Short mmCIF file of C-alpha atoms and ligand atoms in Angstrom, two decimals:
data_model
loop_
_atom_site.label_atom_id
_atom_site.label_comp_id
_atom_site.label_asym_id
_atom_site.label_seq_id
_atom_site.Cartn_x
_atom_site.Cartn_y
_atom_site.Cartn_z
CA MET A 1 -54.56 84.71 23.69
CA GLN A 2 -56.29 81.45 21.96
CA THR A 3 -55.84 82.88 18.79
CA PHE A 4 -52.04 83.68 19.49
CA ILE A 5 -51.62 79.89 20.53
CA GLU A 6 -53.58 78.68 17.82
CA ASN A 7 -51.47 80.21 15.05
CA LEU A 8 -48.10 79.43 17.01
CA PRO A 9 -45.79 77.27 15.29
CA LYS A 10 -45.51 74.32 17.66
CA ALA A 11 -43.53 70.93 18.01
CA GLU A 12 -45.03 67.88 20.23
CA LEU A 13 -42.74 65.60 22.06
CA HIS A 14 -44.88 63.40 24.09
CA LEU A 15 -47.92 61.73 22.19
CA HIS A 16 -48.93 57.95 22.30
CA ILE A 17 -50.25 57.25 19.12
CA GLU A 18 -52.28 54.70 20.52
CA GLY A 19 -53.84 57.56 22.73
CA THR A 20 -54.88 59.48 19.61
CA PHE A 21 -57.60 56.60 18.96
CA GLU A 22 -61.00 58.77 19.21
CA PRO A 23 -63.87 56.87 19.84
CA GLU A 24 -65.54 57.17 16.45
CA LEU A 25 -62.50 55.80 14.57
CA MET A 26 -62.26 53.09 17.29
CA PHE A 27 -66.15 52.13 16.59
CA GLU A 28 -65.12 52.25 12.84
CA ILE A 29 -62.33 50.03 12.82
CA ALA A 30 -64.06 47.85 15.24
CA GLN A 31 -66.91 47.17 12.86
CA ARG A 32 -64.09 46.56 9.89
CA ASN A 33 -62.45 44.12 11.90
CA GLU A 34 -65.57 42.53 13.22
CA ILE A 35 -64.66 43.15 17.12
CA ASP A 36 -67.12 43.97 19.60
CA LEU A 37 -66.58 46.77 21.58
CA PRO A 38 -67.66 46.41 25.19
CA PHE A 39 -69.42 49.65 24.88
CA GLU A 40 -72.83 50.44 23.38
CA ASP A 41 -71.56 53.68 21.37
CA VAL A 42 -69.11 56.46 21.04
CA GLU A 43 -71.21 58.22 23.86
CA ALA A 44 -70.87 55.26 26.30
CA LEU A 45 -67.22 54.89 25.46
CA ARG A 46 -66.38 58.64 26.31
CA LYS A 47 -68.37 58.39 29.48
CA ALA A 48 -65.73 55.62 30.38
CA TYR A 49 -62.84 58.23 30.15
CA ASP A 50 -62.97 59.06 33.75
CA PHE A 51 -59.94 58.31 35.75
CA SER A 52 -58.55 58.76 39.17
CA ARG A 53 -54.98 57.60 38.51
CA LEU A 54 -53.01 56.33 36.06
CA GLN A 55 -53.77 52.60 35.93
CA ASP A 56 -57.61 53.35 35.36
CA PHE A 57 -56.55 54.97 32.05
CA LEU A 58 -54.05 52.32 31.17
CA ASP A 59 -56.56 49.54 31.40
CA ILE A 60 -59.01 51.41 28.90
CA TYR A 61 -55.86 52.19 26.74
CA TYR A 62 -54.97 48.87 26.12
CA GLN A 63 -58.41 47.48 25.53
CA GLY A 64 -58.89 50.20 23.05
CA MET A 65 -55.85 49.44 21.06
CA ASN A 66 -57.02 45.81 20.97
CA VAL A 67 -58.91 47.01 17.87
CA LEU A 68 -55.94 47.72 15.71
CA ARG A 69 -55.30 44.72 13.91
CA GLU A 70 -54.26 45.43 10.33
CA GLU A 71 -51.34 47.74 9.12
CA GLN A 72 -54.33 49.91 7.37
CA ASP A 73 -55.70 50.13 11.14
CA PHE A 74 -52.32 51.78 12.06
CA TYR A 75 -52.00 54.06 9.43
CA ASP A 76 -55.47 55.34 9.47
CA LEU A 77 -55.03 56.04 13.35
CA THR A 78 -51.92 57.76 12.53
CA TRP A 79 -53.14 59.83 9.73
CA ALA A 80 -56.10 60.84 11.77
CA TYR A 81 -53.60 62.63 14.37
CA LEU A 82 -51.62 64.15 11.67
CA THR A 83 -54.64 65.87 9.97
CA LYS A 84 -55.65 67.24 13.54
CA ILE A 85 -52.31 68.49 14.21
CA HIS A 86 -51.74 69.94 11.08
CA LYS A 87 -54.82 72.26 11.59
CA GLN A 88 -53.10 73.22 15.11
CA ASN A 89 -49.99 74.33 13.33
CA VAL A 90 -47.82 71.65 14.78
CA LEU A 91 -44.67 71.60 12.44
CA HIS A 92 -42.98 68.78 14.05
CA THR A 93 -43.74 65.52 16.17
CA GLU A 94 -42.00 62.84 17.88
CA ILE A 95 -44.58 60.30 18.65
CA PHE A 96 -44.26 57.02 20.97
CA PHE A 97 -45.93 53.83 19.82
CA ASP A 98 -46.04 50.54 22.54
CA PRO A 99 -44.99 47.65 20.36
CA GLN A 100 -45.75 45.19 23.21
CA GLY A 101 -49.17 46.55 23.30
CA HIS A 102 -49.51 44.69 19.84
CA THR A 103 -47.28 41.96 19.67
CA ASP A 104 -48.44 40.51 22.79
CA ARG A 105 -51.90 40.28 20.88
CA GLY A 106 -50.00 38.53 18.04
CA ILE A 107 -49.78 41.48 15.72
CA PRO A 108 -46.46 41.50 14.25
CA PHE A 109 -44.03 44.34 15.02
CA GLU A 110 -43.93 45.34 10.96
CA THR A 111 -47.70 45.61 11.09
CA ALA A 112 -47.76 48.31 13.55
CA LEU A 113 -44.80 50.16 13.01
CA ASN A 114 -45.32 49.91 8.89
CA GLY A 115 -48.77 51.31 9.22
CA ILE A 116 -47.72 54.46 11.67
CA TYR A 117 -44.69 55.14 9.63
CA ASN A 118 -46.26 55.13 6.07
CA ALA A 119 -48.78 57.58 7.37
CA LEU A 120 -45.96 59.86 9.07
CA GLN A 121 -44.34 59.76 5.50
CA ASP A 122 -47.25 60.96 3.92
CA GLY A 123 -47.74 63.51 6.45
CA GLN A 124 -44.31 65.03 5.80
CA LYS A 125 -44.98 64.99 2.38
CA GLN A 126 -48.52 66.31 2.09
CA LEU A 127 -48.93 68.29 5.18
CA GLY A 128 -45.09 69.19 5.86
CA ILE A 129 -45.13 67.85 9.32
CA SER A 130 -41.50 66.44 9.91
CA PHE A 131 -41.52 63.50 12.46
CA GLY A 132 -39.66 60.93 14.79
CA VAL A 133 -40.73 57.57 15.84
CA ILE A 134 -39.96 56.61 19.80
CA MET A 135 -40.75 52.94 20.76
CA CYS A 136 -41.71 52.47 24.35
CA PHE A 137 -41.07 49.47 26.51
CA LEU A 138 -43.90 48.58 28.92
CA ARG A 139 -42.72 48.54 32.41
CA HIS A 140 -45.05 46.40 33.70
CA LEU A 141 -43.54 43.86 31.88
CA ASP A 142 -40.13 42.38 32.47
CA GLU A 143 -36.61 43.08 31.13
CA ASP A 144 -36.31 40.25 28.85
CA ALA A 145 -39.32 41.33 26.99
CA ALA A 146 -38.24 44.63 26.44
CA MET A 147 -34.94 43.19 25.27
CA ALA A 148 -36.63 40.89 22.78
CA THR A 149 -38.64 44.26 21.60
CA LEU A 150 -35.30 45.95 21.08
CA GLU A 151 -33.84 43.17 19.27
CA GLN A 152 -36.92 43.26 16.87
CA ALA A 153 -36.31 47.17 16.54
CA LEU A 154 -32.93 46.64 15.19
CA ALA A 155 -33.88 45.75 11.70
CA HIS A 156 -35.94 49.29 11.88
CA LYS A 157 -33.32 51.57 12.80
CA ASP A 158 -34.10 53.55 9.90
CA LYS A 159 -37.45 54.15 11.27
CA ILE A 160 -37.02 54.38 14.93
CA ILE A 161 -34.96 57.17 16.62
CA GLY A 162 -35.10 56.42 20.09
CA VAL A 163 -36.68 54.05 23.08
CA GLY A 164 -38.68 55.42 26.05
CA LEU A 165 -40.50 53.82 28.91
CA ASP A 166 -44.19 54.07 29.60
CA SER A 167 -47.32 51.95 31.41
CA SER A 168 -47.46 51.59 35.22
CA GLU A 169 -44.94 53.58 37.04
CA MET A 170 -45.50 52.70 40.37
CA GLY A 171 -43.36 49.72 41.55
CA HIS A 172 -41.58 49.81 38.26
CA PRO A 173 -38.58 52.06 38.69
CA PRO A 174 -36.37 52.62 35.75
CA GLU A 175 -33.39 50.54 37.02
CA LYS A 176 -35.32 47.49 36.25
CA PHE A 177 -34.61 48.28 32.57
CA THR A 178 -30.95 48.89 33.01
CA ASN A 179 -29.67 46.56 30.87
CA VAL A 180 -31.96 46.99 27.90
CA PHE A 181 -31.61 50.90 27.98
CA ALA A 182 -27.64 50.29 28.01
CA ARG A 183 -28.08 48.20 25.00
CA ALA A 184 -30.23 50.70 22.91
CA LYS A 185 -28.04 53.58 24.02
CA ALA A 186 -25.22 51.61 22.25
CA GLU A 187 -27.04 50.80 19.36
CA GLY A 188 -27.65 54.57 18.82
CA PHE A 189 -31.35 55.13 19.94
CA HIS A 190 -32.09 58.34 21.62
CA ILE A 191 -33.14 57.52 25.37
CA VAL A 192 -36.32 58.88 26.83
CA ALA A 193 -38.23 57.61 30.00
CA HIS A 194 -41.60 58.42 31.94
CA ALA A 195 -40.50 59.49 35.16
CA GLY A 196 -42.05 61.19 38.18
CA GLU A 197 -45.42 61.27 36.81
CA GLU A 198 -47.04 59.21 39.80
CA GLY A 199 -43.41 58.27 40.83
CA PRO A 200 -41.29 59.52 43.32
CA PRO A 201 -38.14 61.97 42.50
CA GLU A 202 -35.98 58.70 43.10
CA TYR A 203 -37.36 57.39 39.62
CA VAL A 204 -36.32 60.67 38.12
CA ARG A 205 -32.91 60.22 39.52
CA GLN A 206 -32.70 56.48 38.16
CA ALA A 207 -33.90 57.78 34.98
CA LEU A 208 -30.94 60.30 34.60
CA ASP A 209 -28.36 58.05 36.23
CA VAL A 210 -28.99 54.81 35.37
CA LEU A 211 -30.82 54.96 31.71
CA HIS A 212 -29.28 58.21 30.90
CA VAL A 213 -32.13 60.12 29.44
CA GLU A 214 -31.83 62.71 26.81
CA ARG A 215 -35.42 64.15 27.98
CA ILE A 216 -37.65 63.52 31.04
CA ASP A 217 -41.36 62.68 30.12
CA HIS A 218 -43.68 64.18 32.74
CA GLY A 219 -40.92 64.66 35.54
CA ASN A 220 -43.55 66.76 37.85
CA ARG A 221 -42.48 64.98 41.01
CA ALA A 222 -38.63 66.05 40.38
CA LEU A 223 -39.95 69.36 41.78
CA GLU A 224 -40.42 67.69 45.43
CA ASP A 225 -36.51 67.55 45.47
CA ASP A 226 -34.78 70.71 45.20
CA VAL A 227 -31.49 69.55 44.48
CA LEU A 228 -32.63 67.30 41.67
CA THR A 229 -34.82 70.20 40.21
CA GLN A 230 -31.63 72.32 40.18
CA ARG A 231 -29.74 69.54 38.63
CA ILE A 232 -31.94 69.04 35.92
CA ALA A 233 -32.18 72.86 35.01
CA LYS A 234 -28.66 73.39 35.19
CA SER A 235 -28.23 70.59 32.47
CA GLY A 236 -31.01 71.93 30.14
CA MET A 237 -32.74 68.89 29.65
CA ALA A 238 -36.28 69.08 28.79
CA LEU A 239 -39.12 67.97 30.45
CA THR A 240 -42.36 66.93 28.41
CA VAL A 241 -44.98 67.98 30.30
CA CYS A 242 -48.71 67.20 29.73
CA PRO A 243 -51.11 69.41 31.49
CA LEU A 244 -54.54 67.67 30.51
CA SER A 245 -53.01 64.47 31.00
CA ASN A 246 -51.88 65.66 34.46
CA LEU A 247 -55.51 66.93 35.25
CA LYS A 248 -57.36 63.92 33.93
CA LEU A 249 -54.95 61.32 35.72
CA CYS A 250 -55.02 63.42 39.07
CA VAL A 251 -51.48 64.20 39.09
CA VAL A 252 -52.94 67.68 39.70
CA ASP A 253 -56.35 68.67 41.30
CA ASP A 254 -57.06 71.37 39.60
CA LEU A 255 -55.22 72.94 36.04
CA LYS A 256 -55.21 76.23 38.49
CA ASN A 257 -52.64 74.53 40.42
CA HIS A 258 -50.54 73.03 37.90
CA PRO A 259 -46.81 73.84 38.55
CA ILE A 260 -45.89 75.01 35.02
CA LYS A 261 -44.95 78.47 36.13
CA LYS A 262 -42.86 77.08 39.06
CA MET A 263 -40.96 74.62 36.52
CA LEU A 264 -40.21 77.78 34.41
CA LYS A 265 -39.34 79.73 37.57
CA ALA A 266 -37.10 76.82 38.53
CA GLY A 267 -35.36 77.21 35.07
CA LEU A 268 -36.50 73.87 33.92
CA LYS A 269 -36.69 73.57 29.93
CA ALA A 270 -40.65 72.69 30.12
CA THR A 271 -42.17 71.77 26.83
CA ILE A 272 -45.89 71.28 26.57
CA ASN A 273 -47.64 67.85 25.14
CA SER A 274 -50.80 66.30 24.62
CA ASP A 275 -49.92 62.45 25.82
CA ASP A 276 -52.97 60.77 25.12
CA PRO A 277 -55.52 63.46 23.48
CA ALA A 278 -58.55 61.10 22.87
CA TYR A 279 -58.90 60.29 26.21
CA PHE A 280 -57.74 63.30 27.94
CA GLY A 281 -59.81 65.91 25.98
CA GLY A 282 -57.29 67.74 23.89
CA TYR A 283 -54.53 68.15 21.41
CA MET A 284 -51.82 70.71 21.34
CA ASN A 285 -53.92 74.06 21.37
CA GLU A 286 -56.16 72.73 24.05
CA ASN A 287 -53.33 71.96 26.33
CA PHE A 288 -51.77 75.27 25.61
CA GLY A 289 -54.92 77.25 25.76
CA GLN A 290 -56.52 75.67 28.99
CA LEU A 291 -53.22 75.78 30.74
CA ALA A 292 -52.53 79.25 29.80
CA GLU A 293 -56.20 80.33 30.82
CA ALA A 294 -56.02 78.35 34.28
CA VAL A 295 -52.65 79.43 35.35
CA GLY A 296 -52.42 82.85 33.50
CA LEU A 297 -49.45 82.30 31.31
CA THR A 298 -47.99 85.27 29.79
CA ARG A 299 -47.40 85.53 26.03
CA ASP A 300 -43.73 85.41 26.90
CA GLU A 301 -44.24 82.47 28.63
CA ILE A 302 -46.19 80.52 25.93
CA ALA A 303 -43.49 81.49 23.65
CA THR A 304 -40.74 79.95 25.93
CA LEU A 305 -42.87 77.01 26.00
CA ALA A 306 -42.99 76.70 22.33
CA ARG A 307 -39.24 77.47 21.61
CA ASN A 308 -38.50 74.98 24.35
CA GLY A 309 -40.60 72.44 22.48
CA PHE A 310 -38.55 73.08 19.00
CA GLU A 311 -35.23 73.06 20.94
CA ALA A 312 -35.94 69.62 22.86
CA THR A 313 -36.39 67.83 19.55
CA PHE A 314 -34.11 65.26 18.36
CA LEU A 315 -33.55 66.82 15.03
CA PRO A 316 -30.23 67.95 13.86
CA LYS A 317 -29.35 71.39 14.72
CA ASP A 318 -29.93 72.97 11.53
CA GLN A 319 -33.33 71.47 11.09
CA GLN A 320 -34.12 73.07 14.76
CA GLN A 321 -32.81 76.34 13.97
CA ALA A 322 -35.16 76.47 10.94
CA LEU A 323 -38.27 75.79 13.00
CA VAL A 324 -37.28 78.04 15.66
CA ALA A 325 -36.54 80.65 12.87
CA LYS A 326 -40.57 80.30 11.86
CA LEU A 327 -41.34 80.42 15.45
CA ASP A 328 -39.45 83.93 15.68
CA ALA A 329 -40.84 85.00 12.24
CA TYR A 330 -44.46 84.57 13.80
CA LEU A 331 -43.51 86.07 16.99
CA ALA A 332 -42.33 89.15 15.07
CA THR A 333 -45.76 89.50 13.46
CA ALA A 334 -48.40 88.02 16.12
N1 LIG B 401 -49.10 55.37 28.31
C1 LIG B 401 -49.63 56.03 27.66
N2 LIG B 401 -50.01 57.01 28.22
C2 LIG B 401 -49.15 57.07 29.20
C3 LIG B 401 -48.69 57.97 30.51
N3 LIG B 401 -49.47 59.12 30.58
N4 LIG B 401 -48.21 57.46 31.49
C4 LIG B 401 -47.50 56.30 31.17
N5 LIG B 401 -47.89 55.38 30.52
C5 LIG B 401 -48.45 55.68 29.21
ZN1 LIG B 402 -47.04 59.59 28.32
#
């Protein structure tokens, strides 16, 4: 099954580019920017990746991104991710970035965006990976800060396809961002939000009814509410599920208890994604592989998850179909 997964064409729809910061690259960039990391070495940093909830991770994630200063840093980070997923047969990726994690440290919005975007363009040309960029608002900050960030993004509509919502979920419900998401939608951005990772089903409902999301990032806790689950299933809306993230952040206690089969049985359009692979121990193939092993996914279920990934992209229909055709061609021979 592992070989089947490795060669399977895939799309990634839930990936924080700052969450791909591998310790080796972090130390390298820290050194060239003359920044002291509060860790002795790569080993010590990796050891700190032991989380019992989302906030534990976020604290270290924001500390890590502090090393990113120059456009080249953002380029190198993104390029390292692209070369990894290229080897994993990821054909399309829609990545998140957290502009406020940078602008709040005095790094211009354009420094981050241009570094990321230039790498993605080179990835498209040299590796054949198509892409989209989604900027996320940090939900622990207020709506005015999100609105100011959206205003900065308006000059870059050619580079940013959507807006999302991430960071500390509990206590920061989607309705806190009603106005900024309404404005983003009116400006033509695609809309997604993290909901139901740690937060209750009510947060998922708000993401749907107040923010008008087109995909739900995570969505695990929607399963606690049958009516909500049926509604999402009926709408055909995708969930961007992140198995190793769920394990590392204790959303599930054991990968064996991951609800992916329950999601599929409920008719939910689940997709598999890596979230913050440098921190959670794996990219796309590790997420597919370890989940498949833990819950005993069948070949058909794996193929469905990959198909859902392509069908849930924000690509125009013809490009989506071209990717699904590649998947079908693979399935016909594998
Ligand atoms: N930022 C980066 N990864 C995240 C996650 N899994 N949940 C919320 N915010 C995040
Ligand atoms: Zn995430």
